[in-house]
Coordinates of C-alpha atoms in Angstrom, one line a residue:
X13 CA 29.9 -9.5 12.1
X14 CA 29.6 -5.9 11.3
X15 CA 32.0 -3.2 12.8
X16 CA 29.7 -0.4 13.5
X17 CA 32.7 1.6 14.8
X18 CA 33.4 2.1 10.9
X19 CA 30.2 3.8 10.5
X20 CA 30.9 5.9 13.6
X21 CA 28.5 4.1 15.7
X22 CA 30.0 3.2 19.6
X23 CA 27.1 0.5 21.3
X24 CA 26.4 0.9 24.9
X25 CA 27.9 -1.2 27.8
X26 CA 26.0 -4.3 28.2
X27 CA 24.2 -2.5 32.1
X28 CA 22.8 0.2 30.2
X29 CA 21.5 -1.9 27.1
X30 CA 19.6 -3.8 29.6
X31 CA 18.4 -0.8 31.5
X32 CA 17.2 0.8 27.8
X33 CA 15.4 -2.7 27.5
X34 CA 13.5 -2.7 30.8
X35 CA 12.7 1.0 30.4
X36 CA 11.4 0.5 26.6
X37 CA 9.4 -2.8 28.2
X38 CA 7.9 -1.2 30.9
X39 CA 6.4 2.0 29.0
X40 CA 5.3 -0.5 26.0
X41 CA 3.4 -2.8 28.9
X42 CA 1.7 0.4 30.3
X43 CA 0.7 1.9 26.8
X44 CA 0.5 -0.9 24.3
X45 CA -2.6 -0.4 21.6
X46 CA -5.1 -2.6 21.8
X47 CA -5.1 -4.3 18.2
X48 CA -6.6 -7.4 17.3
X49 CA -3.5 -8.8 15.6
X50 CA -2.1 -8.4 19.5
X51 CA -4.4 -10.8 20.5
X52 CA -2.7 -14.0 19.1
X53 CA 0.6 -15.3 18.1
X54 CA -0.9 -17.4 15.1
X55 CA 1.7 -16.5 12.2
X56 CA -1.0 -16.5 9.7
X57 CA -3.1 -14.1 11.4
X58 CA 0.2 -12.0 12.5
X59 CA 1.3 -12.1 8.8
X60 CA -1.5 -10.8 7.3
X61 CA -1.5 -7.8 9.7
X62 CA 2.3 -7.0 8.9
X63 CA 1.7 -7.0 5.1
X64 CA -1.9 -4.9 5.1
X65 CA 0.3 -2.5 8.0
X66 CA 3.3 -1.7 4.8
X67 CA 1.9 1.9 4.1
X68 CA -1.3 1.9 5.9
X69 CA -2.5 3.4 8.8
X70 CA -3.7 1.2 11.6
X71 CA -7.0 2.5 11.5
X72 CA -7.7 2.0 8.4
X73 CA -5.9 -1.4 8.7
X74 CA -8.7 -3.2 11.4
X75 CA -11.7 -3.7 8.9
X76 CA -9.5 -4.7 6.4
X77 CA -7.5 -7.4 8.5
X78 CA -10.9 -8.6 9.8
X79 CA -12.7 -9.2 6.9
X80 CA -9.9 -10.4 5.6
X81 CA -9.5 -13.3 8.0
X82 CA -13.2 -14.0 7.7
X83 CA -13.2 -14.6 3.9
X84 CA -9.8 -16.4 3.9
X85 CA -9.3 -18.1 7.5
X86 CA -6.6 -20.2 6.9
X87 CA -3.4 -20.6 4.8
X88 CA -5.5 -23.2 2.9
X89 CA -8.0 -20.9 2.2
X90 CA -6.0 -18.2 0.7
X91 CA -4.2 -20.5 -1.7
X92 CA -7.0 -21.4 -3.6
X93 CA -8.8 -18.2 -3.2
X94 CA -10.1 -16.9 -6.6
X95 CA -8.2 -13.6 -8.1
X96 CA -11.4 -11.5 -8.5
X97 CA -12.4 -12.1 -4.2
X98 CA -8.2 -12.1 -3.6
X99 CA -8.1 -8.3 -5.1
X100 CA -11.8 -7.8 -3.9
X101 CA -10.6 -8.2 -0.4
X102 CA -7.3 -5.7 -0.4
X103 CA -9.6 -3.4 -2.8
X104 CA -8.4 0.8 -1.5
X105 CA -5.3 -0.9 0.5
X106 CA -3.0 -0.5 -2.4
X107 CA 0.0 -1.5 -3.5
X108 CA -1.7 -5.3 -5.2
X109 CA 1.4 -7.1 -5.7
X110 CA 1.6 -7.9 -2.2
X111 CA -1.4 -9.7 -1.5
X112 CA -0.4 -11.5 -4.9
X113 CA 2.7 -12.6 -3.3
X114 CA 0.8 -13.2 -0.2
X115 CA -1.4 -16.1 -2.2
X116 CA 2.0 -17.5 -4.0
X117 CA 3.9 -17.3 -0.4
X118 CA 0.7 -19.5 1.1
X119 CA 0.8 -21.8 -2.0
X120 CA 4.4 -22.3 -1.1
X121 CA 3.7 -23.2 2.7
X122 CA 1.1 -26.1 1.0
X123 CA 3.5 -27.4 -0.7
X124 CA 6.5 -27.1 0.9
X125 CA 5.7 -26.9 4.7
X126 CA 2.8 -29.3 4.4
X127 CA 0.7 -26.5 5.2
X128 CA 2.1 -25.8 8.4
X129 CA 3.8 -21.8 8.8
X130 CA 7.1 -21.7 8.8
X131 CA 8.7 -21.7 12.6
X132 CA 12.2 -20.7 11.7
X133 CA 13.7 -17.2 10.5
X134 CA 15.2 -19.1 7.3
X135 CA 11.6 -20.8 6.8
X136 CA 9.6 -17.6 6.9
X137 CA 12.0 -15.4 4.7
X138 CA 12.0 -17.9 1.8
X139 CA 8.7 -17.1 1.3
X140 CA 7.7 -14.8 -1.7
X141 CA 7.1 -11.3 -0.7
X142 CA 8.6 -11.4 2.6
X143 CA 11.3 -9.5 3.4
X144 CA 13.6 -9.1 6.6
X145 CA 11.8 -6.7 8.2
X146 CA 8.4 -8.9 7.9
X147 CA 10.4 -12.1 8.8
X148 CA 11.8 -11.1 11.5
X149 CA 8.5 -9.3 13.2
X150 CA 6.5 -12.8 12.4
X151 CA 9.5 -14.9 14.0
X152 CA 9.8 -12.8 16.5
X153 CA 5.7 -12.1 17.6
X154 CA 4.6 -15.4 16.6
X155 CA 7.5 -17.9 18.2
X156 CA 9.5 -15.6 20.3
X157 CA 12.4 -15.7 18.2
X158 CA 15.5 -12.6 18.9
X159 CA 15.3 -11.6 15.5
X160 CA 15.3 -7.9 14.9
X161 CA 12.4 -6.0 12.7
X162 CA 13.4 -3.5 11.2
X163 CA 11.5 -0.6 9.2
X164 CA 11.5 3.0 8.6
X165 CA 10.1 3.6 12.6
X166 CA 12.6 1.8 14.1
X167 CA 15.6 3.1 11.8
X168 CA 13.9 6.7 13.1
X169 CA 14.2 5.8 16.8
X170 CA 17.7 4.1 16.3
X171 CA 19.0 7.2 14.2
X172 CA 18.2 9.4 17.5
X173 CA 19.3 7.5 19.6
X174 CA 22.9 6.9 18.4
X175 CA 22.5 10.1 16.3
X176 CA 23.4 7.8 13.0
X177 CA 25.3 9.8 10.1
X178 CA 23.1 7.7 7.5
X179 CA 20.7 7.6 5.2
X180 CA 17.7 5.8 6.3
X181 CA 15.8 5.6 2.4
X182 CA 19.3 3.8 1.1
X183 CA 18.8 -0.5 1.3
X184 CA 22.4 -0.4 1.5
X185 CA 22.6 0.9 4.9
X186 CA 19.7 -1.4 6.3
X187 CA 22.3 -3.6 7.4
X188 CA 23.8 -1.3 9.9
X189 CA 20.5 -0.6 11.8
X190 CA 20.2 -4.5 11.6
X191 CA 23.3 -4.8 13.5
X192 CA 22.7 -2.3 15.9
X193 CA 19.2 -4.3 16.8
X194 CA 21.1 -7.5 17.0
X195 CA 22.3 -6.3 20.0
X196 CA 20.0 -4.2 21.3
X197 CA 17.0 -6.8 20.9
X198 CA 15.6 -8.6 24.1
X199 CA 16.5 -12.0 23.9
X200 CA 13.5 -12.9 26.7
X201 CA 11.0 -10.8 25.0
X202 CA 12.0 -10.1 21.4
X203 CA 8.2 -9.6 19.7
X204 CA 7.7 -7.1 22.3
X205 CA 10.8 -5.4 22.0
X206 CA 9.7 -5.1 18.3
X207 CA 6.7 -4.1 18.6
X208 CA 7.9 -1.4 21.6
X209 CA 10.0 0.2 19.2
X210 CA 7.8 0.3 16.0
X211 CA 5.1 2.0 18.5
X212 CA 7.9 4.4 20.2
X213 CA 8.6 5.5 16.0
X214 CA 5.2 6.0 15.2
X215 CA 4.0 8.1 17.8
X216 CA 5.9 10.1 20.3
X217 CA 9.1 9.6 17.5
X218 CA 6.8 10.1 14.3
X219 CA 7.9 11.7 11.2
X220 CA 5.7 14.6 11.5
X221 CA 5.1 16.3 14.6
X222 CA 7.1 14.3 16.9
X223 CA 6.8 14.9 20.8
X224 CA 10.2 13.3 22.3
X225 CA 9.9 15.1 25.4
X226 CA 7.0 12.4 25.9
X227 CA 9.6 9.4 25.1
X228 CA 10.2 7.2 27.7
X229 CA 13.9 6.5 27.0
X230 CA 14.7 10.0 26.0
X231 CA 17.6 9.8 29.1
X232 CA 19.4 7.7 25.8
X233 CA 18.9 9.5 23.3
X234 CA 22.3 11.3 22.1
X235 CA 20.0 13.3 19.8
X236 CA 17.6 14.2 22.0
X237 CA 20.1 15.0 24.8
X238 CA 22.5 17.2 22.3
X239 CA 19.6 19.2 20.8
X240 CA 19.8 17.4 17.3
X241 CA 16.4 15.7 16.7
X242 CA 15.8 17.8 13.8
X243 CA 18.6 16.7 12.0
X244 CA 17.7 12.8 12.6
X245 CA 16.9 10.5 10.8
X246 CA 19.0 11.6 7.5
X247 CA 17.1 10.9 4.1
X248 CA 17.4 12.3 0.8
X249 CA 13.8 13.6 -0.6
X250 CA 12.4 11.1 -2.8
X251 CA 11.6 12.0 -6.3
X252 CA 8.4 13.5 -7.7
X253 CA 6.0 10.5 -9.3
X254 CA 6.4 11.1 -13.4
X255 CA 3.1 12.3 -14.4
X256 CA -0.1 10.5 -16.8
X257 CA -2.2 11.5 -18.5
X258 CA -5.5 9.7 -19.3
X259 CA -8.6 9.9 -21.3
X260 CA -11.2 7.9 -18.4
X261 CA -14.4 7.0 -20.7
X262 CA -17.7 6.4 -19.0
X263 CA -19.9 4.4 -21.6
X264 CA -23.7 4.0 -20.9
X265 CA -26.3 1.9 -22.5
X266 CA -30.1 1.7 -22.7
X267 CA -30.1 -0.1 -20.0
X268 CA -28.6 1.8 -17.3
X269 CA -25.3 -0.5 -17.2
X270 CA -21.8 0.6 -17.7
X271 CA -18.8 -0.9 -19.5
X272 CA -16.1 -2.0 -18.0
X273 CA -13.0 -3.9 -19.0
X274 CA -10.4 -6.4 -16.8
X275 CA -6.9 -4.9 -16.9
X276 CA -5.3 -8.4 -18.3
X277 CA -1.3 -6.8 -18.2
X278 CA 1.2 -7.3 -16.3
X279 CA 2.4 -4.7 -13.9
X280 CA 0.1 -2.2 -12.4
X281 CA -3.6 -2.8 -10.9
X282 CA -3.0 -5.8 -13.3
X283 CA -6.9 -7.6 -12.6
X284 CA -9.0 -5.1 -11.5
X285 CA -12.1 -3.9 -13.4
X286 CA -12.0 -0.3 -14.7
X287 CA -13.7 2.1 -17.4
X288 CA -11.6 2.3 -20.6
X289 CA -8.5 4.1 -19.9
X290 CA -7.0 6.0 -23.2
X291 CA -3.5 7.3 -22.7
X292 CA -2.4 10.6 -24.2
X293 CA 0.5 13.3 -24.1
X294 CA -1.0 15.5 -22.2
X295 CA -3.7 18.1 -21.3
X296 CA -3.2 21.1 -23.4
X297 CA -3.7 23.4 -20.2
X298 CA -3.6 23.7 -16.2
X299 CA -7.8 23.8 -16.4
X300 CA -9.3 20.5 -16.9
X301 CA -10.1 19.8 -20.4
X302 CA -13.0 18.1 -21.9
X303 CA -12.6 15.3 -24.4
X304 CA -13.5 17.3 -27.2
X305 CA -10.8 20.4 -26.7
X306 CA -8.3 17.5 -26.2
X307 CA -10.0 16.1 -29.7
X308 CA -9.7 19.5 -31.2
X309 CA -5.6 19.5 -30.9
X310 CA -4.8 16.5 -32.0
X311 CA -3.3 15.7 -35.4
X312 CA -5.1 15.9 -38.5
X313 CA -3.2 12.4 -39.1
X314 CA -4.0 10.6 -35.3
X315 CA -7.1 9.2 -34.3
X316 CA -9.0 11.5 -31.5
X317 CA -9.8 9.3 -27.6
X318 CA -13.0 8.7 -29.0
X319 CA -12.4 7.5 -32.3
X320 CA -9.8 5.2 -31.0
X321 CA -11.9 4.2 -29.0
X322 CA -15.1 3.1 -31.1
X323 CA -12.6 1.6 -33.6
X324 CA -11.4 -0.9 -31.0
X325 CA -14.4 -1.5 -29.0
X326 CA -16.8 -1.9 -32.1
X327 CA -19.4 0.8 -31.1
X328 CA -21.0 4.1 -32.0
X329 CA -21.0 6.3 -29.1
X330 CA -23.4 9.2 -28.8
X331 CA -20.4 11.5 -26.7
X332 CA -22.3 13.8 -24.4
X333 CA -21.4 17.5 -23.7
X334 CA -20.5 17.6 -20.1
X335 CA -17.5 18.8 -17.7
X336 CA -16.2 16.7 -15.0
X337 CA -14.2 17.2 -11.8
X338 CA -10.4 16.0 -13.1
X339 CA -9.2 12.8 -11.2
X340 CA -6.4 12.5 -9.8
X341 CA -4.6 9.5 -8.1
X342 CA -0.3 9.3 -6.9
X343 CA 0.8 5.7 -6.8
X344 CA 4.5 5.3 -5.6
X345 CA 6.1 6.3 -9.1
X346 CA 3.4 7.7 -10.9
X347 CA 0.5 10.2 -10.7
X348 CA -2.4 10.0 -12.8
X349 CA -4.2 12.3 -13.8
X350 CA -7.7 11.9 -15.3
X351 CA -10.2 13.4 -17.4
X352 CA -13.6 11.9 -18.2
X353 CA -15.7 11.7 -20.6
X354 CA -19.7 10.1 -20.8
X355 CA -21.2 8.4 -23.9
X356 CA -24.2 7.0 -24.9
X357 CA -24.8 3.7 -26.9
X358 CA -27.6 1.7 -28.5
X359 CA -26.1 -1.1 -29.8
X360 CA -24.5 -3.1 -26.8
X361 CA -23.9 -6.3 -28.0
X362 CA -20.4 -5.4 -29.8
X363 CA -17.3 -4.5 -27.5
X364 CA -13.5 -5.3 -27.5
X365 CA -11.5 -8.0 -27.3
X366 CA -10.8 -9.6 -24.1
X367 CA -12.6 -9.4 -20.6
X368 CA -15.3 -6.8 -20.7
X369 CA -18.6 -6.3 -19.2
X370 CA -22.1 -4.4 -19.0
X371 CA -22.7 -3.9 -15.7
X372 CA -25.7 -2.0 -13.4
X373 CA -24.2 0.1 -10.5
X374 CA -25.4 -2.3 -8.1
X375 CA -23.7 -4.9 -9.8
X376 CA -20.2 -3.0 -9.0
X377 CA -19.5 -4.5 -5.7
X378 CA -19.0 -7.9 -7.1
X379 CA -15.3 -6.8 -9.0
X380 CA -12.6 -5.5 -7.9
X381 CA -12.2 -2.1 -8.4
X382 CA -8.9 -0.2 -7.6
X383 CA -8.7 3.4 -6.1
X384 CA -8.7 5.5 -9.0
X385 CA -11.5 3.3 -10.7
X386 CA -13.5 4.3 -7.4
X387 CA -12.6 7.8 -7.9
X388 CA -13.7 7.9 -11.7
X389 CA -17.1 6.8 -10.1
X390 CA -17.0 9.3 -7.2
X391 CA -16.1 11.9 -9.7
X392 CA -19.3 10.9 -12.3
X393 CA -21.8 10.5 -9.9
X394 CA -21.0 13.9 -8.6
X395 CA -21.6 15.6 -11.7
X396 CA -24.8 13.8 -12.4
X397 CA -26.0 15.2 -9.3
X398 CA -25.2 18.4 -9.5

């Protein structure tokens, strides 16, 4: 067993531990939220809200996690789900590997579980794409298991409380605030416990304007009682996103549909549908620049965005000369940044390799589209207007 003493951590007597616990339990039974996924201990239902809630706000977490559940009910039903309504359904959540591993994890329960959820800690962490923290808030909320969840909220509260000399954004020193739950956790009620303390970090003890005096266990705080919140929880500031920079081309034909291609690699917003995307060095100032000025500063010797692409999409594009707002999108290691460009064809019937459609606007809600496809869009249609 960890000795917390070496990281200069001294637990409380067992009296007070249980007094922290009632205290914690009584404010969380007086001010619990009224969420859906509070409504039930099915696993399925409680792992689907723990995955959408990695980065998302509740709020914007509800319609998701209900529709959701409608199109895929059961475990069964998100195994064999199709990629295009899989990616349709977590379309603006973000971060798409997860609901990727969330289709292998319930292809593994088919197969290995007989289709029945996992009902031990061991069970529900060999499943891809769960971690500790989720396998321990599933065991826990779904089947009353005293194993500890524990993410960035409740390292916050526990860093406070014991004033912890640690940093919470290194996964080497998860461990610590893992032991520290192991005993703090109520063995009678550990779900709630959880669930007390994730709602305790993301409110009254939130990242941004915290109001502790409001905490209902503030009597065991060290940090709040030494005057030290401010310097708890310790984390380093996490590195800027590396910037790209893209060429977004909006191709129309006589019809009034719009090409668009399926992102067939590997790695990021891999399956989603999107207007051709042409990387390049950079824009050549701060002002958003049109295709043409980026065109204009190319090599003699290098092939401009549009050339590049009519040579490997097979068409002549009349190139139309019009500004757009610049679009910009921050994934977790990268920012894109985006300037379009609209074109004109006659001749339809050619286009690249791979999967690639002509499609009406109306037509749109059928794919997937991913955030900064949908801000492309946003971006077109409001320049069109204008």
């Amino acid at each position: 067993m960890l000795d917390l003493k070496e990281y200069g951590i001294e637990m409380w007597e067992a009296n007070k531990i249980a007094s922290f616990r009632e205290k914690l339990l009584t404010w969380y039974d007086e001010n619990k939220r009224d969420l859906p996924w509070r409504r039930t201990n099915n696993p399925y239902h409680i792992w689907v809200s723990e995955i959408m809630l990695q980065q998302t706000r509740v709020d914007t977490v509800i319609p998701y996690y209900e529709r959701f559940l409608d199109w895929f009910p059961t475990v069964a039903d998100l195994a064999q789900a199709p990629e295009d309504r899989l990616l349709k359904a977590w379309e603006g959540l973000g971060y798409y590997s997860r609901v990727r591993n969330m289709q292998k994890a319930a292809q593994q329960i088919m197969t290995d579980f007989a289709g029945k959820f996992p009902d031990s800690y061991e069970g529900i962490a060999s499943l891809k794409g769960i971690g500790p923290y989720t396998a321990g808030a599933i065991a826990s909320i779904a089947f009353g298991l005293a194993e500890p969840a524990v993410d960035g909220n409740v390292m916050r509260v526990l860093s406070r409380l014991f004033e912890v000399d640690l940093d919470i954004g290194q996964p080497s020193n998860r461990k610590v605030f893992q032991a520290m739950m192991e005993i703090l956790i109520d063995p009678d009620r550990p779900g709630d416990f959880n669930q007390a303390l994730m709602d305790l970090g993301s409110d009254i003890e939130a990242p941004v304007n915290p109001h502790p005096e409001d905490n209902p266990v503030k009597e065991f705080s060290a940090a709040y009682l030494h005057g030290t919140m401010d310097k708890y929880p310790i984390k380093a500031p996490k590195k800027k996103p590396v910037p790209v920079y893209l060429q977004g081309l909006i191709i129309e034909n006589e019809q009034g549909q719009f090409l668009l291609e399926k992102n067939e690699a590997d790695g990021l917003l891999s399956g989603f549908w999107h207007f051709p995307l042409i990387e390049i060095e950079e824009f050549q100032t701060e002002n958003q620049m049109s295709l043409f000025e980026v065109a204009e500063n190319q090599s003699s010797l290098d092939l401009s965005p549009q050339e590049s692409f009519e040579q490997d999409y097979d068409l002549i594009v009349n190139w139309q000369q019009q500004s757009f707002p610049k679009v910009q999108h921050v994934f977790s290691h990268r920012k894109w940044h985006i300037q379009l460009a609209y074109g004109r064809v006659k001749n339809s019937q050619h286009a690249a390799d791979g999967e690639v459609l002509w499609l009406h606007p109306e037509d749109f809600g059928n794919y997937p589209f991913a955030k900064p496809q949908q801000k492309m869009w946003e971006a077109f249609q409001e320049a069109r207007n204008e």
